mmCIF file of C-alpha atoms in Angstrom:
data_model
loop_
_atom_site.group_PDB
_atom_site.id
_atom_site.type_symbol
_atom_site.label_atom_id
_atom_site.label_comp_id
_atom_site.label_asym_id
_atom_site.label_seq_id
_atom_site.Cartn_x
_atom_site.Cartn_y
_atom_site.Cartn_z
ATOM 1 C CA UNK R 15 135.497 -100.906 285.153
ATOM 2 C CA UNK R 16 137.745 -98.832 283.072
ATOM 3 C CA UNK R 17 135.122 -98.334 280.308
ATOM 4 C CA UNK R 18 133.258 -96.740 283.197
ATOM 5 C CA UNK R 19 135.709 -94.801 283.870
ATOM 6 C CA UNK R 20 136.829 -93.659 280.456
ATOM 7 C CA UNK R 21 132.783 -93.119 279.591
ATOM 8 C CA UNK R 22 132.682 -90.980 282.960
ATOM 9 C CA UNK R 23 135.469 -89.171 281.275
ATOM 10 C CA UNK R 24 133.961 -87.855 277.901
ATOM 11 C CA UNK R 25 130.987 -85.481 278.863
ATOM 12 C CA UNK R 26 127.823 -85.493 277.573
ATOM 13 C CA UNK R 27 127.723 -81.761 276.712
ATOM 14 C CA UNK R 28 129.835 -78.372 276.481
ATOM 15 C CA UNK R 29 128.978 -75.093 278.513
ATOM 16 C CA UNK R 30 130.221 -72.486 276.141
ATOM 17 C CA UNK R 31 130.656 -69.132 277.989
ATOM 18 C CA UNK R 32 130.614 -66.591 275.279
ATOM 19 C CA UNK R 33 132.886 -63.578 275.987
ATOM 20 C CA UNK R 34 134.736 -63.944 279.660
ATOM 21 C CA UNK R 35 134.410 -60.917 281.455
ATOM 22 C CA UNK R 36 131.969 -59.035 279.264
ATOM 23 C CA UNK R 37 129.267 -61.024 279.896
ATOM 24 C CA UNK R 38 126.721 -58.189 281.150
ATOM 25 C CA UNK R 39 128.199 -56.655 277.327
ATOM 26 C CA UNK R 40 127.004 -59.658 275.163
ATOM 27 C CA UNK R 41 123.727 -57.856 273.454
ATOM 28 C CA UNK R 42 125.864 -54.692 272.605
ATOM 29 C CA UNK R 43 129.112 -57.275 271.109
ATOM 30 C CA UNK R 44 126.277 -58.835 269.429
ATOM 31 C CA UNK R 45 124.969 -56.210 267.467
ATOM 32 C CA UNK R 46 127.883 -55.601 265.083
ATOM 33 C CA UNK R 47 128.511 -59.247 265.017
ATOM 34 C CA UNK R 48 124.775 -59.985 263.804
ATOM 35 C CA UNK R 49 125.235 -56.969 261.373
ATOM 36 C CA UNK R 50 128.193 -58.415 259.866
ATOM 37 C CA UNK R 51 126.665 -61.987 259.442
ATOM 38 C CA UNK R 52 123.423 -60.395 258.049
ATOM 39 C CA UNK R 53 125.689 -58.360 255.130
ATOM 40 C CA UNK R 54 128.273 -61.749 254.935
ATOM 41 C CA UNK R 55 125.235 -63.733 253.932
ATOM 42 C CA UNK R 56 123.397 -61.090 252.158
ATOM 43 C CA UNK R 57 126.863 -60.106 250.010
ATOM 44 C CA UNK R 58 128.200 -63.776 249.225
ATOM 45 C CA UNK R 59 124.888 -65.324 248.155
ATOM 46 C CA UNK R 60 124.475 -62.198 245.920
ATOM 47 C CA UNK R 61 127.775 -62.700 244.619
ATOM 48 C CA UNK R 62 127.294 -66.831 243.966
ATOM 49 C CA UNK R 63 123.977 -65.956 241.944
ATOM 50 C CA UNK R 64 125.509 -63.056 239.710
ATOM 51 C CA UNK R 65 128.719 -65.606 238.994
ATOM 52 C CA UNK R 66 125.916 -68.351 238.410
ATOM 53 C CA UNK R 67 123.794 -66.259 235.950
ATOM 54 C CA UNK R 68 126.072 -63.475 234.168
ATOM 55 C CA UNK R 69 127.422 -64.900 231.341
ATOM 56 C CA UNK R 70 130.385 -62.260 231.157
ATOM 57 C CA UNK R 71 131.547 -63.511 234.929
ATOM 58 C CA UNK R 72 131.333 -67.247 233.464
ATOM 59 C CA UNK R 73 135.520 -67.305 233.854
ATOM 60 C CA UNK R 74 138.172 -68.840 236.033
ATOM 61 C CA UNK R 75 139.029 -65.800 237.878
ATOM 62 C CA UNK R 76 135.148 -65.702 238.959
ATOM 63 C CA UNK R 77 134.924 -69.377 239.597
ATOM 64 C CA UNK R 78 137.295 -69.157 241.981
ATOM 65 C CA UNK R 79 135.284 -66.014 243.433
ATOM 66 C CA UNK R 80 132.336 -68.161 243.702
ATOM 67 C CA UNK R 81 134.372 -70.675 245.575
ATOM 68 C CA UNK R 82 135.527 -68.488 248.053
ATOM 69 C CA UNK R 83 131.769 -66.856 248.541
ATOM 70 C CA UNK R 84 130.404 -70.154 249.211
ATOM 71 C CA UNK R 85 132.946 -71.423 252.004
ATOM 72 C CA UNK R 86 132.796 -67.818 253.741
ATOM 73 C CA UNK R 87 129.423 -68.164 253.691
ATOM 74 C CA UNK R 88 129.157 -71.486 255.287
ATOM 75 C CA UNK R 89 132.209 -70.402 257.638
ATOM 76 C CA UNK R 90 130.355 -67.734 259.492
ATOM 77 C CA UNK R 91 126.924 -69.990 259.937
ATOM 78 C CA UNK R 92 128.585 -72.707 261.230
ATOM 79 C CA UNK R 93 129.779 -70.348 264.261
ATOM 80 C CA UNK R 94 127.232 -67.219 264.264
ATOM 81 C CA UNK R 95 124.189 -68.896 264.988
ATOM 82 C CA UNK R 96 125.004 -70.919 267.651
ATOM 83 C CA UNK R 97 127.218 -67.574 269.105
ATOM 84 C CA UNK R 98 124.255 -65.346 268.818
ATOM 85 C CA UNK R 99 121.979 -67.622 270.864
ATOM 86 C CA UNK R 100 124.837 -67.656 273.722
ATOM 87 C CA UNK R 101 124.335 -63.704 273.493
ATOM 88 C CA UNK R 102 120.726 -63.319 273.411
ATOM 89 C CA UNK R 103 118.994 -66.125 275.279
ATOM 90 C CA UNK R 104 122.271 -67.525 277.259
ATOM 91 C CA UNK R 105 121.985 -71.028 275.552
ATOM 92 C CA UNK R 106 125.212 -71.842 276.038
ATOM 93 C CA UNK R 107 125.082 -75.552 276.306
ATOM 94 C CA UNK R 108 126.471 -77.673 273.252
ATOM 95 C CA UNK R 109 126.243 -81.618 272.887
ATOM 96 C CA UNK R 110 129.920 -82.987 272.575
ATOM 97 C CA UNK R 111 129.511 -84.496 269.724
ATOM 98 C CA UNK R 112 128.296 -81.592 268.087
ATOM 99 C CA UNK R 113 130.599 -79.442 269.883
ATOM 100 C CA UNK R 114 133.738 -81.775 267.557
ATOM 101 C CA UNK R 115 131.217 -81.301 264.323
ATOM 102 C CA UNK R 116 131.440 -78.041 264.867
ATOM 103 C CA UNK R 117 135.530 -77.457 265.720
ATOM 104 C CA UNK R 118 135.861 -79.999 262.398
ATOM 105 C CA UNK R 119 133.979 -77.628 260.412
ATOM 106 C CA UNK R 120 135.677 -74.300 261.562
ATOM 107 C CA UNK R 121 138.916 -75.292 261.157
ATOM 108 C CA UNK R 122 138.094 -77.276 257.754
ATOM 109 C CA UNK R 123 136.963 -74.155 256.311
ATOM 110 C CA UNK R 124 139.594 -71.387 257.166
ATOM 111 C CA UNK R 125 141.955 -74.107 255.427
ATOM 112 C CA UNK R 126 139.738 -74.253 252.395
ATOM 113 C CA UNK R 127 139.260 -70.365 252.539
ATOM 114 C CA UNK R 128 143.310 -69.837 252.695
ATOM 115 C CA UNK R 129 143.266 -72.782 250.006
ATOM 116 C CA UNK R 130 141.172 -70.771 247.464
ATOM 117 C CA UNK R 131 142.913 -67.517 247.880
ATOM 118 C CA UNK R 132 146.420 -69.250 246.953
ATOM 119 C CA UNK R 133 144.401 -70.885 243.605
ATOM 120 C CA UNK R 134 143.608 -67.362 242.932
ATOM 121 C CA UNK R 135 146.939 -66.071 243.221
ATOM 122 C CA UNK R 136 147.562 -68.708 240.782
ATOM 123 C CA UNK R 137 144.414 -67.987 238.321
ATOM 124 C CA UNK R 138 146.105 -63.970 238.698
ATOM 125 C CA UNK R 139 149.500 -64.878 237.984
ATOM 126 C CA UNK R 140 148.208 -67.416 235.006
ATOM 127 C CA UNK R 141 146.388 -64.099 233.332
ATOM 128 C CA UNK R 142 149.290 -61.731 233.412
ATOM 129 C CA UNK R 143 152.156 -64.039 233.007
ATOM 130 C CA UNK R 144 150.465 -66.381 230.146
ATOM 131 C CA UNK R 145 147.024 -64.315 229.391
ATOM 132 C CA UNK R 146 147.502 -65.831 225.637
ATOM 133 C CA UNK R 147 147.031 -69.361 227.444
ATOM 134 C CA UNK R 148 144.869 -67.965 230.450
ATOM 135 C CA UNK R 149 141.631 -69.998 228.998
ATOM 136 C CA UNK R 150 143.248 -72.888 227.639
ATOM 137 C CA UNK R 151 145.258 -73.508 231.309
ATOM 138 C CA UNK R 152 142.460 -73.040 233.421
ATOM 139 C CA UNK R 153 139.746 -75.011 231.616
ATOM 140 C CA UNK R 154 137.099 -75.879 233.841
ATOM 141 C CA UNK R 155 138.076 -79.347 234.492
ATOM 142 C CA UNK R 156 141.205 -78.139 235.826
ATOM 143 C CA UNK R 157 139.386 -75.555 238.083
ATOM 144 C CA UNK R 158 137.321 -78.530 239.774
ATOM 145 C CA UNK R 159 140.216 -80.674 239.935
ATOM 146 C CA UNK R 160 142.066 -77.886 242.082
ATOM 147 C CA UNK R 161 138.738 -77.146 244.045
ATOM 148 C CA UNK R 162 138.402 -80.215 245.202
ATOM 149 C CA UNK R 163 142.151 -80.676 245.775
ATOM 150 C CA UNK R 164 141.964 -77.763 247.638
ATOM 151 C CA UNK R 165 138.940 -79.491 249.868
ATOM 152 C CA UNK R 166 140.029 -82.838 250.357
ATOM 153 C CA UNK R 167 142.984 -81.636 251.669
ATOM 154 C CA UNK R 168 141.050 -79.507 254.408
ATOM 155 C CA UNK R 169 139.205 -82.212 255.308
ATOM 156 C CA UNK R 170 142.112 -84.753 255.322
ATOM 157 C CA UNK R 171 144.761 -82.633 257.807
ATOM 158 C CA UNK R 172 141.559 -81.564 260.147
ATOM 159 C CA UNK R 173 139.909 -85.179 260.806
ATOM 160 C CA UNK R 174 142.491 -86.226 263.234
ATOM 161 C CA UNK R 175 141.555 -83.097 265.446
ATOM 162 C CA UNK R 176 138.632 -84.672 265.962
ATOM 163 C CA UNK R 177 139.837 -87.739 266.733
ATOM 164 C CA UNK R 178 142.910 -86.135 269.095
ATOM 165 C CA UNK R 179 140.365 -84.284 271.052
ATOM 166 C CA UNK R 180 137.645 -87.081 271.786
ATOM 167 C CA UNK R 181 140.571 -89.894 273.167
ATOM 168 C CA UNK R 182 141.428 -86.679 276.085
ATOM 169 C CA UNK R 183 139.647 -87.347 279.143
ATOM 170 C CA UNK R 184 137.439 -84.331 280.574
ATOM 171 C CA UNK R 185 137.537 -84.215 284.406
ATOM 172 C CA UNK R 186 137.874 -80.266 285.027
ATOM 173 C CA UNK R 187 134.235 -79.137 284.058
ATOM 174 C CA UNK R 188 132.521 -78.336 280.780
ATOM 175 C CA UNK R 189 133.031 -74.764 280.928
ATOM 176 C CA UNK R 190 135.098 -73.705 277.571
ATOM 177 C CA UNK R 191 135.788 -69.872 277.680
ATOM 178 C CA UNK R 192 134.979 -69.229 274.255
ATOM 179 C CA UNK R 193 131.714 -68.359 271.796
ATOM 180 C CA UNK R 194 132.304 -71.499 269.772
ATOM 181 C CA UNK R 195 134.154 -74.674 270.114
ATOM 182 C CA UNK R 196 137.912 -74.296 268.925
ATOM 183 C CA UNK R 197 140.732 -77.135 268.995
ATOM 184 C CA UNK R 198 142.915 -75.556 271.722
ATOM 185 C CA UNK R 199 140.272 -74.463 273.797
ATOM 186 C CA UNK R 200 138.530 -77.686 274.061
ATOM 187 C CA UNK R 201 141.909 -79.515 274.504
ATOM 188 C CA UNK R 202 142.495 -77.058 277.392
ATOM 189 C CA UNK R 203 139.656 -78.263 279.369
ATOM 190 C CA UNK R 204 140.748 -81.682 279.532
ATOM 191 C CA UNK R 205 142.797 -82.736 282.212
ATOM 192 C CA UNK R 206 145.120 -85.045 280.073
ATOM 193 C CA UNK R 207 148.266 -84.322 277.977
ATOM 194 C CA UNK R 208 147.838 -82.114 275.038
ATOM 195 C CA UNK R 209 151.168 -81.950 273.834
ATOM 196 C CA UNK R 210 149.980 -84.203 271.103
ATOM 197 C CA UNK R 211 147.072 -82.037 270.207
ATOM 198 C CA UNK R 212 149.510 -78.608 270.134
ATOM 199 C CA UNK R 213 152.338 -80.107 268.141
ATOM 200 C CA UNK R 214 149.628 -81.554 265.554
ATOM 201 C CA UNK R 215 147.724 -78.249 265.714
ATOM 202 C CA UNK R 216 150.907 -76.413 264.618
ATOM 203 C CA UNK R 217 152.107 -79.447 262.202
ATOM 204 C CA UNK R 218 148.876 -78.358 260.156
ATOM 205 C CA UNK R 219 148.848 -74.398 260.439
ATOM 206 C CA UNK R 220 151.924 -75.005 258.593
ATOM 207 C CA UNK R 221 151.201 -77.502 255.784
ATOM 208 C CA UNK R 222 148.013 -75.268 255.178
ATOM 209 C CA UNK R 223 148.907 -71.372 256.058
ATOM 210 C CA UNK R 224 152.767 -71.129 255.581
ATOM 211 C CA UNK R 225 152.528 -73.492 252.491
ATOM 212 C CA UNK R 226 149.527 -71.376 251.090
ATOM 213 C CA UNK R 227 151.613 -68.204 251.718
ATOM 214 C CA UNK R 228 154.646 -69.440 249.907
ATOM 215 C CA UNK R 229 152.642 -70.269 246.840
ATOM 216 C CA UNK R 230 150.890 -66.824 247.305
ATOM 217 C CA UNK R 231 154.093 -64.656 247.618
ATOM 218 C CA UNK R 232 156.227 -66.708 244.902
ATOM 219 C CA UNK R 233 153.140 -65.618 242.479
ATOM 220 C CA UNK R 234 152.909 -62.528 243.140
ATOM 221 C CA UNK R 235 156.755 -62.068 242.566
ATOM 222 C CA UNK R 236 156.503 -63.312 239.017
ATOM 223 C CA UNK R 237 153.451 -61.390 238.931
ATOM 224 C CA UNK R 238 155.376 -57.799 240.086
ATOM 225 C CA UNK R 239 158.458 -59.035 237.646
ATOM 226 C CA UNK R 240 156.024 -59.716 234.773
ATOM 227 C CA UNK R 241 154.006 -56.195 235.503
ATOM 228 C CA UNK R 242 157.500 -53.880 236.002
ATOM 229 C CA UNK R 243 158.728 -55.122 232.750
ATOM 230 C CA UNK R 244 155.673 -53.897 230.840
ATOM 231 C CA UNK R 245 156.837 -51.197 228.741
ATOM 232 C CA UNK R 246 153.726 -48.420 228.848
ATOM 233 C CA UNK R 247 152.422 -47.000 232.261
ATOM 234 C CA UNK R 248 149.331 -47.456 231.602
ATOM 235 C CA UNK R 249 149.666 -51.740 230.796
ATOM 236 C CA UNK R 250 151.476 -51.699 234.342
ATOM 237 C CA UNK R 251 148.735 -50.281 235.486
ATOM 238 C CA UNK R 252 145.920 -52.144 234.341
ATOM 239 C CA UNK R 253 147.522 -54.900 235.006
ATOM 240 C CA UNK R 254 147.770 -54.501 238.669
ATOM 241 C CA UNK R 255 144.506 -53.521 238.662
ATOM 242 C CA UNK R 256 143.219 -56.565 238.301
ATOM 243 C CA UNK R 257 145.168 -58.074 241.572
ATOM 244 C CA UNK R 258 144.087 -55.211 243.610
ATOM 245 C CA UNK R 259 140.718 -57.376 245.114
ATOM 246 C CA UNK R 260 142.816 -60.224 245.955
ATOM 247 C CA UNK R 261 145.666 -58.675 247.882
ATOM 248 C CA UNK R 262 142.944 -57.014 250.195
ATOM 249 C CA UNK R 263 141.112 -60.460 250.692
ATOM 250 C CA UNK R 264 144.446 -61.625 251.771
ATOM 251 C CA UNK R 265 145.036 -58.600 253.870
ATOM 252 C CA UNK R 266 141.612 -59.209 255.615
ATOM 253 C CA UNK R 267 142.333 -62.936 256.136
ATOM 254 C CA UNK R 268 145.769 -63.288 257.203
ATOM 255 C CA UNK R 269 145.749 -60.012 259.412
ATOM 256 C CA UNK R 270 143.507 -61.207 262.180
ATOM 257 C CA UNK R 271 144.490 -65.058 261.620
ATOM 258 C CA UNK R 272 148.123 -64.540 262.550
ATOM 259 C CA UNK R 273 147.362 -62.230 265.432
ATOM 260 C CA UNK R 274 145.476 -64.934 266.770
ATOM 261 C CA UNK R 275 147.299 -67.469 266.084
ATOM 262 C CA UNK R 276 150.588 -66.013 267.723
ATOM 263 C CA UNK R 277 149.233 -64.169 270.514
ATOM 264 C CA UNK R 278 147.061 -67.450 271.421
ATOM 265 C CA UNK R 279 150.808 -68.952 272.116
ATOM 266 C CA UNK R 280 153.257 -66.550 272.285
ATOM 267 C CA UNK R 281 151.105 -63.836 274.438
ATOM 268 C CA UNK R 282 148.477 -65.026 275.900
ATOM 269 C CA UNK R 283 149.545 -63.951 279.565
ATOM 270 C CA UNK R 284 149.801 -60.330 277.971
ATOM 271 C CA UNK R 285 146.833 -59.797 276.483
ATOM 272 C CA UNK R 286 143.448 -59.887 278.135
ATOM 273 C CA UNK R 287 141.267 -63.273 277.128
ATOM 274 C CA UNK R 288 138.072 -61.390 275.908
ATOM 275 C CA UNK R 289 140.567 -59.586 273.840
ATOM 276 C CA UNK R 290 141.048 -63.062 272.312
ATOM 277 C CA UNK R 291 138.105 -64.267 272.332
ATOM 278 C CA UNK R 292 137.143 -60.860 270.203
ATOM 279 C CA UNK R 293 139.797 -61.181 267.414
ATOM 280 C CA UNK R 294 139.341 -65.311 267.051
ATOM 281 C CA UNK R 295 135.291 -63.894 265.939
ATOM 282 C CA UNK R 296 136.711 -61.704 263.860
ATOM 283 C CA UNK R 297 139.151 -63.511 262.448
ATOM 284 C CA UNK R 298 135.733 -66.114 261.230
ATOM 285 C CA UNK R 299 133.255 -62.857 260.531
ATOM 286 C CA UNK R 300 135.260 -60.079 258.646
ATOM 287 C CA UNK R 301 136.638 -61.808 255.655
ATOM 288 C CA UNK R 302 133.102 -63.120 254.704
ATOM 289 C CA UNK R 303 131.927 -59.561 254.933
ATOM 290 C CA UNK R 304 133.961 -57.609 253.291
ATOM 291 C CA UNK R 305 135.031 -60.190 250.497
ATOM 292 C CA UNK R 306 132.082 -58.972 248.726
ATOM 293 C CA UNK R 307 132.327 -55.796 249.183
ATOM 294 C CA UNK R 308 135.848 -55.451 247.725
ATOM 295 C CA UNK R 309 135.311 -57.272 245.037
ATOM 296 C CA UNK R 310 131.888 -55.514 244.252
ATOM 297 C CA UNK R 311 133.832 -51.924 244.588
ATOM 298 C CA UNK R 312 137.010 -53.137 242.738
ATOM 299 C CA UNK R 313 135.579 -55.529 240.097
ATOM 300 C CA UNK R 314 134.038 -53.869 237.214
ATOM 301 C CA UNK R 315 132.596 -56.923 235.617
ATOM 302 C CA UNK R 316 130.683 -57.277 239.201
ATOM 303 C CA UNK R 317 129.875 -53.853 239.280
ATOM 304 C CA UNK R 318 128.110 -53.942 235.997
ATOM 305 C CA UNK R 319 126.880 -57.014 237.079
ATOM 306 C CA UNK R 320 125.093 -55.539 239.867
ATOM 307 C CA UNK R 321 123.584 -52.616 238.440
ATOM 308 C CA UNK R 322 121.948 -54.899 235.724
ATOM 309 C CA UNK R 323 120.227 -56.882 238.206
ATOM 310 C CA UNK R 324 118.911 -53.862 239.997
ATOM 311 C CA UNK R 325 118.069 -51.898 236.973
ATOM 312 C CA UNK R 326 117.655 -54.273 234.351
ATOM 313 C CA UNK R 327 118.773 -52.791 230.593
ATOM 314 C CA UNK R 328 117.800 -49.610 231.844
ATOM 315 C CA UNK R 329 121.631 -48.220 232.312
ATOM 316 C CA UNK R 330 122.312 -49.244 228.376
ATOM 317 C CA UNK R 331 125.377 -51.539 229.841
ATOM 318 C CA UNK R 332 126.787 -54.644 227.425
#
């Protein structure tokens, strides 16, 4: 009998409701949503094949690049997909066991992407601080070995919100007010105690974010020390230069995650749920996008890179 009961309890499916409230607006919130996947996928496979087959980008710094590319990539098709069919044909039913696939694979990849952008605060601070050493430090064993340091532990602190979320029972509906399935908002639909689920929720945004932000601002402190004490202008300058790509990746990253993540529990009575619901796509969308396109605009190497692969030898560039 209680096996009935707990099996009555776990649904067989998900009704995902896109955008509350703007529901008559979902093809026009589409559109630049669809735009930005189509130049996210467009920008970081471009960017994974010119790292794969320019010999001059065959270095840490665009390793790490390459890295990043490939889990924004698969960040915004795990979610975009499935979101643009809830706009434009209103299949908004998901499978629950897909629906926990799909929260593991979310939340596993914003850690890895906030993983790789602390290794490449590391791989900047390694070339200005020790650029003597920069190749001999980061050899490319020790650039896998951090990779997948940086993934296992992703995939180590997320597997338990699967697991946290599938013992809740479900008995208020299937209706989750979102455009794809999230750990809080498919705890919230249960009717059981998700203390558990909030406490371990924040337990990992701070072994992942805070700890990745530490790491990120002590290296760029050493980074600002080395640079100031450079004795010509134009050294300090160049050497800044080269960190210029990566502080606006983690400007576009950490901008929309922390407004989510504090408004989502310190103001979410104050600020409208579609408004939410909004940022929390944005948050997944815009650092895929634009990542390419700063580092095409910044990067010079890249640059170069580019115009050889449109033009061939034709520009005369080494």
């Amino acid at each position: 009998m209680s096996e009935a009961n707990s099996s009555s309890l776990t649904p067989g499916f998900f009704i995902l409701n896109g955008v509350p409230g703007l529901e008559a607006a979902h093809i026009w919130i589409s559109l630049p949503f669809c735009l930005m996947y189509v130049i996210a996928l467009v920008g970081n496979v471009g960017l994974i094949y010119l790292i794969s087959h320019e010999e001059a980008l065959h270095r840490p710094m665009y390793y790490f690049l390459a890295l990043l590319a490939s889990t924004d990539v698969t960040l915004c098709t795990t979610t975009v997909p499935n979101m643009l069919c809830i706009f434009w044909f209103n299949l908004k039913e998901i499978d629950f066991n897909a629906c926990l696939v799909q929260m593991f694979f979310v939340h596993m990849l914003t850690g890895m992407e906030s993983g790789v952008l602390m290794l490449m605060a590391l791989d900047r601070y390694v070339a200005i601080c020790y650029p003597l050493r920069y190749t001999t430090i980061l050899t490319n064993p020790v650039i896998t070995k951090a990779g997948l340091a940086t993934f296992l532990r992703s995939v180590m602190l997320i597997i338990p919100f699967t697991f946290l979320t599938k013992r809740l029972p479900y008995c208020q509906g299937h209706l989750i007010p979102h455009t794809y399935c999230d750990h809080m908002s498919v705890a919230k639909v249960s009717c059981g105690n998700v203390k558990v689920n909030a406490i371990y929720g924040l337990m990992v945004a701070l072994l992942i974010g805070v700890f990745d932000i530490c790491c990120i601002s002590a290296s760029y402190t050493m980074i600002l020390r080395a640079v100031v004490s450079l004795s010509s202008a134009d050294a300090r300058h160049k050497a800044f230069s080269t960190c210029t790509s990566h502080i606006c990746a983690i400007v576009i990253t950490y901008v929309p995650a922390f407004f989510t993540f504090f408004t989502h529990r310190f103001g979410g009575h104050n600020i409208p749920h579609h408004i939410h619901i909004i940022v929390a796509n944005v948050y997944l969308l815009l650092p895929p996008t634009m990542n390419p396109i700063v580092y095409g605009v910044k990067t010079k190497q890249i640059r170069e890179g580019i115009i050889r692969f449109l033009f061939g030898d034709k520009t005369g560039l080494t």
